[in-house]
mmCIF file of C-alpha atoms in Angstrom:
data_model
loop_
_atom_site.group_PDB
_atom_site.id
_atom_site.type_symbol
_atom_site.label_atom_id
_atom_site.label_comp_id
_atom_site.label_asym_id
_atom_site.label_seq_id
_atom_site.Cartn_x
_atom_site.Cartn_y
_atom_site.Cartn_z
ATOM 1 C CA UNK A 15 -9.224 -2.785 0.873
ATOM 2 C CA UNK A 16 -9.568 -2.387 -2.828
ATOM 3 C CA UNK A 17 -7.749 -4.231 -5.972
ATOM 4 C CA UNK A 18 -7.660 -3.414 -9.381
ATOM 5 C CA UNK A 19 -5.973 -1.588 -12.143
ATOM 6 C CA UNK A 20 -4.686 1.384 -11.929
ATOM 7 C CA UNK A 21 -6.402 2.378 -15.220
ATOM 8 C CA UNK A 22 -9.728 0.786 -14.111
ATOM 9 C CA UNK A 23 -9.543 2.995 -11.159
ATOM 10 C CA UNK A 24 -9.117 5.666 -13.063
ATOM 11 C CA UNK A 25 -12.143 4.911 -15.107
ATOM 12 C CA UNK A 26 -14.138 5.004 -12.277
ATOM 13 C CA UNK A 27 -12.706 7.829 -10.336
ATOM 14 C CA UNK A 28 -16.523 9.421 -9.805
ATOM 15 C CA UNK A 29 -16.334 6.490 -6.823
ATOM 16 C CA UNK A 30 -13.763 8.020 -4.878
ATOM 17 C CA UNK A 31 -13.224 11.488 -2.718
ATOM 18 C CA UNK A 32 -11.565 14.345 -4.279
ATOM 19 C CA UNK A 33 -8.186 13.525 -2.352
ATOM 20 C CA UNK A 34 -8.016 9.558 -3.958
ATOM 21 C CA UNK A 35 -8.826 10.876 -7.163
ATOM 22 C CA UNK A 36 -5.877 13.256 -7.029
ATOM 23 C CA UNK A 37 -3.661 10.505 -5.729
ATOM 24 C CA UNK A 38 -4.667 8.182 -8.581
ATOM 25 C CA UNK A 39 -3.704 10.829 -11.035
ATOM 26 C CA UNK A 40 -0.319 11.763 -9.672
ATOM 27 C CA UNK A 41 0.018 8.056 -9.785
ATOM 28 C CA UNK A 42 -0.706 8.018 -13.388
ATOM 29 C CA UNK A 43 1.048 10.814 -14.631
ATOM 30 C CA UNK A 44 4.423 10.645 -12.619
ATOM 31 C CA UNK A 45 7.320 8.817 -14.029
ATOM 32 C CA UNK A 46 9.061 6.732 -11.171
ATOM 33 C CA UNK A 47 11.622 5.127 -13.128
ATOM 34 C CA UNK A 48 14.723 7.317 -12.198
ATOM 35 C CA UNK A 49 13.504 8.022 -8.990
ATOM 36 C CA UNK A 50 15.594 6.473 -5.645
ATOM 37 C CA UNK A 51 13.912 3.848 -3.239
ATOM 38 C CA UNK A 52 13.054 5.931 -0.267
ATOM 39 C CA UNK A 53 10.807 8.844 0.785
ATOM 40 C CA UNK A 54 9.725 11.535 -1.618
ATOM 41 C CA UNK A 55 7.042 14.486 -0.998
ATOM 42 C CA UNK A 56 4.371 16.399 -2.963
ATOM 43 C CA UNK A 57 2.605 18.601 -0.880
ATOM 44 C CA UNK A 58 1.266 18.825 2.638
ATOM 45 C CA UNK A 59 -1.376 16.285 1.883
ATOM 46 C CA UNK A 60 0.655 13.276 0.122
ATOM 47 C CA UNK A 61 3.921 11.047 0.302
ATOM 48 C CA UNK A 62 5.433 8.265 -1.409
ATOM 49 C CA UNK A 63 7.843 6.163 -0.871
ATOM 50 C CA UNK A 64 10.181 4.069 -3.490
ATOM 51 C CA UNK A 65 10.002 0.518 -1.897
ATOM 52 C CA UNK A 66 12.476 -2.387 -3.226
ATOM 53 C CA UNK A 67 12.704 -6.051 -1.666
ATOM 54 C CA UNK A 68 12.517 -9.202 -2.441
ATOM 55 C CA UNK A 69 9.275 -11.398 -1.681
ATOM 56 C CA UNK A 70 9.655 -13.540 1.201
ATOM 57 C CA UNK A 71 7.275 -16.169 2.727
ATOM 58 C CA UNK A 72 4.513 -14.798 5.138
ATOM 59 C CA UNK A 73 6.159 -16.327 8.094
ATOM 60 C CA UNK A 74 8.988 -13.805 7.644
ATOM 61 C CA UNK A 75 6.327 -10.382 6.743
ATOM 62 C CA UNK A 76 4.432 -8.811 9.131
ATOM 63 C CA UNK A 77 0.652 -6.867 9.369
ATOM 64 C CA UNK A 78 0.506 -3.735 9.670
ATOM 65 C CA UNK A 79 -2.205 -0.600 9.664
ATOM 66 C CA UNK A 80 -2.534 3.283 9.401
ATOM 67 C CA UNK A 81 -4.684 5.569 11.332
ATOM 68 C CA UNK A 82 -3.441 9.395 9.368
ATOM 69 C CA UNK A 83 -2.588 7.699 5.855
ATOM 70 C CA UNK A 84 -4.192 5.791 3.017
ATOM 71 C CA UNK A 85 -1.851 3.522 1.740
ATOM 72 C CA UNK A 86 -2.064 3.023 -2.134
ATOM 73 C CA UNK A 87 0.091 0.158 -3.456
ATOM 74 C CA UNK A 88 1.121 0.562 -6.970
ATOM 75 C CA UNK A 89 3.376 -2.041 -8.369
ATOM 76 C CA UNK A 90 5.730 -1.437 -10.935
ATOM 77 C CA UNK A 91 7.984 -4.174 -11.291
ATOM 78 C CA UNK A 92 7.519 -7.981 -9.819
ATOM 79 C CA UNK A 93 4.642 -9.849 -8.172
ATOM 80 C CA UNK A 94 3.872 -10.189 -4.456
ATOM 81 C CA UNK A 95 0.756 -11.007 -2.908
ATOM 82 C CA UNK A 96 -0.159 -8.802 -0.073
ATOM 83 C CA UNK A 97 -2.677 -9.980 2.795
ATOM 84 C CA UNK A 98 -5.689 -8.726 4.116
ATOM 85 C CA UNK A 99 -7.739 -8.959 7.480
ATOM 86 C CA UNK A 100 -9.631 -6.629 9.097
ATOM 87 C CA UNK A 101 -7.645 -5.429 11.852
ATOM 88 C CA UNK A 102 -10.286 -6.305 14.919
ATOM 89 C CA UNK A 103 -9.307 -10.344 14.160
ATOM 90 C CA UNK A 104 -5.254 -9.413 14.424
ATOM 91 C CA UNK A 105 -3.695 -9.200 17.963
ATOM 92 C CA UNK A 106 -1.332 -6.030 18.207
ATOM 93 C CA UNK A 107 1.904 -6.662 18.763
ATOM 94 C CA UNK A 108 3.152 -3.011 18.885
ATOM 95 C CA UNK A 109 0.981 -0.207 20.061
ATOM 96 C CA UNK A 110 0.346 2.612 17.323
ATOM 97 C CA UNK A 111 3.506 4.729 16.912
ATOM 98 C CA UNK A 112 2.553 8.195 15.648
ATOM 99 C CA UNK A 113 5.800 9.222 14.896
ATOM 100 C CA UNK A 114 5.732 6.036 12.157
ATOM 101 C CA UNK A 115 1.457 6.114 11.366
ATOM 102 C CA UNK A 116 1.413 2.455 12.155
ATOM 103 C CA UNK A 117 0.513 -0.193 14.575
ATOM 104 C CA UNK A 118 1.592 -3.820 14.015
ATOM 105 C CA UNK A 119 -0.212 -7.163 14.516
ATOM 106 C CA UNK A 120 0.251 -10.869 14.312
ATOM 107 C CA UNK A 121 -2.038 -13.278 13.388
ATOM 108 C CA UNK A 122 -2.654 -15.749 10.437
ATOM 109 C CA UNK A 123 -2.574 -15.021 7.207
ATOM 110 C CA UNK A 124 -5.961 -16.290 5.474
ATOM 111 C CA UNK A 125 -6.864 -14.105 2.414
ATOM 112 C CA UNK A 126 -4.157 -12.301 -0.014
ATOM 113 C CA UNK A 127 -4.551 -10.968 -3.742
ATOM 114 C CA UNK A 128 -1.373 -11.086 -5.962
ATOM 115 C CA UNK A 129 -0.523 -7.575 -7.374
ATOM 116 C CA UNK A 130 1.850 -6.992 -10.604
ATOM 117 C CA UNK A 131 2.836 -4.303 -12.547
ATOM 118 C CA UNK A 132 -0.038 -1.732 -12.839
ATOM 119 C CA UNK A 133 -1.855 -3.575 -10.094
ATOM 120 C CA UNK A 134 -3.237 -1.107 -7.548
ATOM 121 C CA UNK A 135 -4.295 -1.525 -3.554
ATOM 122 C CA UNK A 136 -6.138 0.804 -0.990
ATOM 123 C CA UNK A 137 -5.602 0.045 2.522
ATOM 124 C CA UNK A 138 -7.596 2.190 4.805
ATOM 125 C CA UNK A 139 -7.415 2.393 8.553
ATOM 126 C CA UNK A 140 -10.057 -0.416 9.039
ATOM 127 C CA UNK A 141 -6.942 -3.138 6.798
ATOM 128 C CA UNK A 142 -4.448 -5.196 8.098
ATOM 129 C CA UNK A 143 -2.149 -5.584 5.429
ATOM 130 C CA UNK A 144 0.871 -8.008 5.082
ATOM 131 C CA UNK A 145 3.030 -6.898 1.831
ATOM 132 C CA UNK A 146 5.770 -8.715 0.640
ATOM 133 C CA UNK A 147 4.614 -11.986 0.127
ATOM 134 C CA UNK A 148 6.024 -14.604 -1.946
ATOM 135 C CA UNK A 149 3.686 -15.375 -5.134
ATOM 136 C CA UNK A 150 4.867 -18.184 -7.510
ATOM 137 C CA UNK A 151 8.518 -18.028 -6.732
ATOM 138 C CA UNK A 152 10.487 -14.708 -4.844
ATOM 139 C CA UNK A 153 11.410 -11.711 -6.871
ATOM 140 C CA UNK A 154 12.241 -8.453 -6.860
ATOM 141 C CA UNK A 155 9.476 -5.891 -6.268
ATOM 142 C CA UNK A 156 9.861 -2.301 -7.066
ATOM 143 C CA UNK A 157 6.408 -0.139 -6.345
ATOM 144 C CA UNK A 158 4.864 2.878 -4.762
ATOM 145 C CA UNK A 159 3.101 3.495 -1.705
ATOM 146 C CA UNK A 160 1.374 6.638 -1.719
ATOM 147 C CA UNK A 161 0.351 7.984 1.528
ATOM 148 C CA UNK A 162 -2.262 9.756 1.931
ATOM 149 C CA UNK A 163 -3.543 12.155 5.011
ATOM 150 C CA UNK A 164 -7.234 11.605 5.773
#
């Protein structure tokens, strides 16, 4: 998993395959603010979807990881913190579904960052990742997960 900026990213792009760097820059130069929550494409490669919840406490999220997709977590509005474990110390719940890029996993939640507007996470396969997470108090999130096909 990685955390920062999405301009610090950007700044350092040279540190990341050809198909992150692309993702970072559609990221950067695509205005989501009149777009609907919900899927949207771009090409054969890349997805996004328009996500929209309120943060909840980690007993109500859930982990989750990707074997086809990267998932890159760009916040636009709100905080949530969003856990992290590798996923060989989670216990699946659900068997990967291929049809939804995702197996799911229960376990305790023992590290998370806090992401706000501009904030930026990479999951890969290898990360567990529990989104939605209460930070100081619950509020509305609004961000975008790009996915993208390894």
């Amino acid at each position: 998993m990685i955390v920062d900026t999405l301009e610090h990213l950007l700044e350092n792009e040279h540190a990341f395959g050809e198909k992150i760097q692309r993702g970072l820059k559609f990221l950067k130069n695509t205005d989501f603010s009149g777009l609907a929550a919900g899927r949207h494409d771009v090409d054969d490669e890349m997805f996004y979807f328009i996500n929209e919840y309120e943060t909840k406490e980690a007993a109500e999220c859930f982990w989750e990881a990707h074997r086809v997709n990267l998932d890159l977590h760009y916040i636009l509005e709100g905080t949530e913190r969003i856990g992290y474990a590798a996923i060989e110390r989670l216990d699946v719940r659900d068997e990967y579904s291929a049809e939804k890029d995702a197996v799911f996993f229960t376990g305790e939640l023992q590290s998370a960052v806090a992401a706000s507007p501009g904030d930026l996470v990479i999951c890969y396969p290898q990360d567990g990742h529990m989104t939605g997470i209460v930070a100081a108090q619950k509020e509305a999130v609004r961000k975008v997960v790009l996915k993208i096909k390894l």
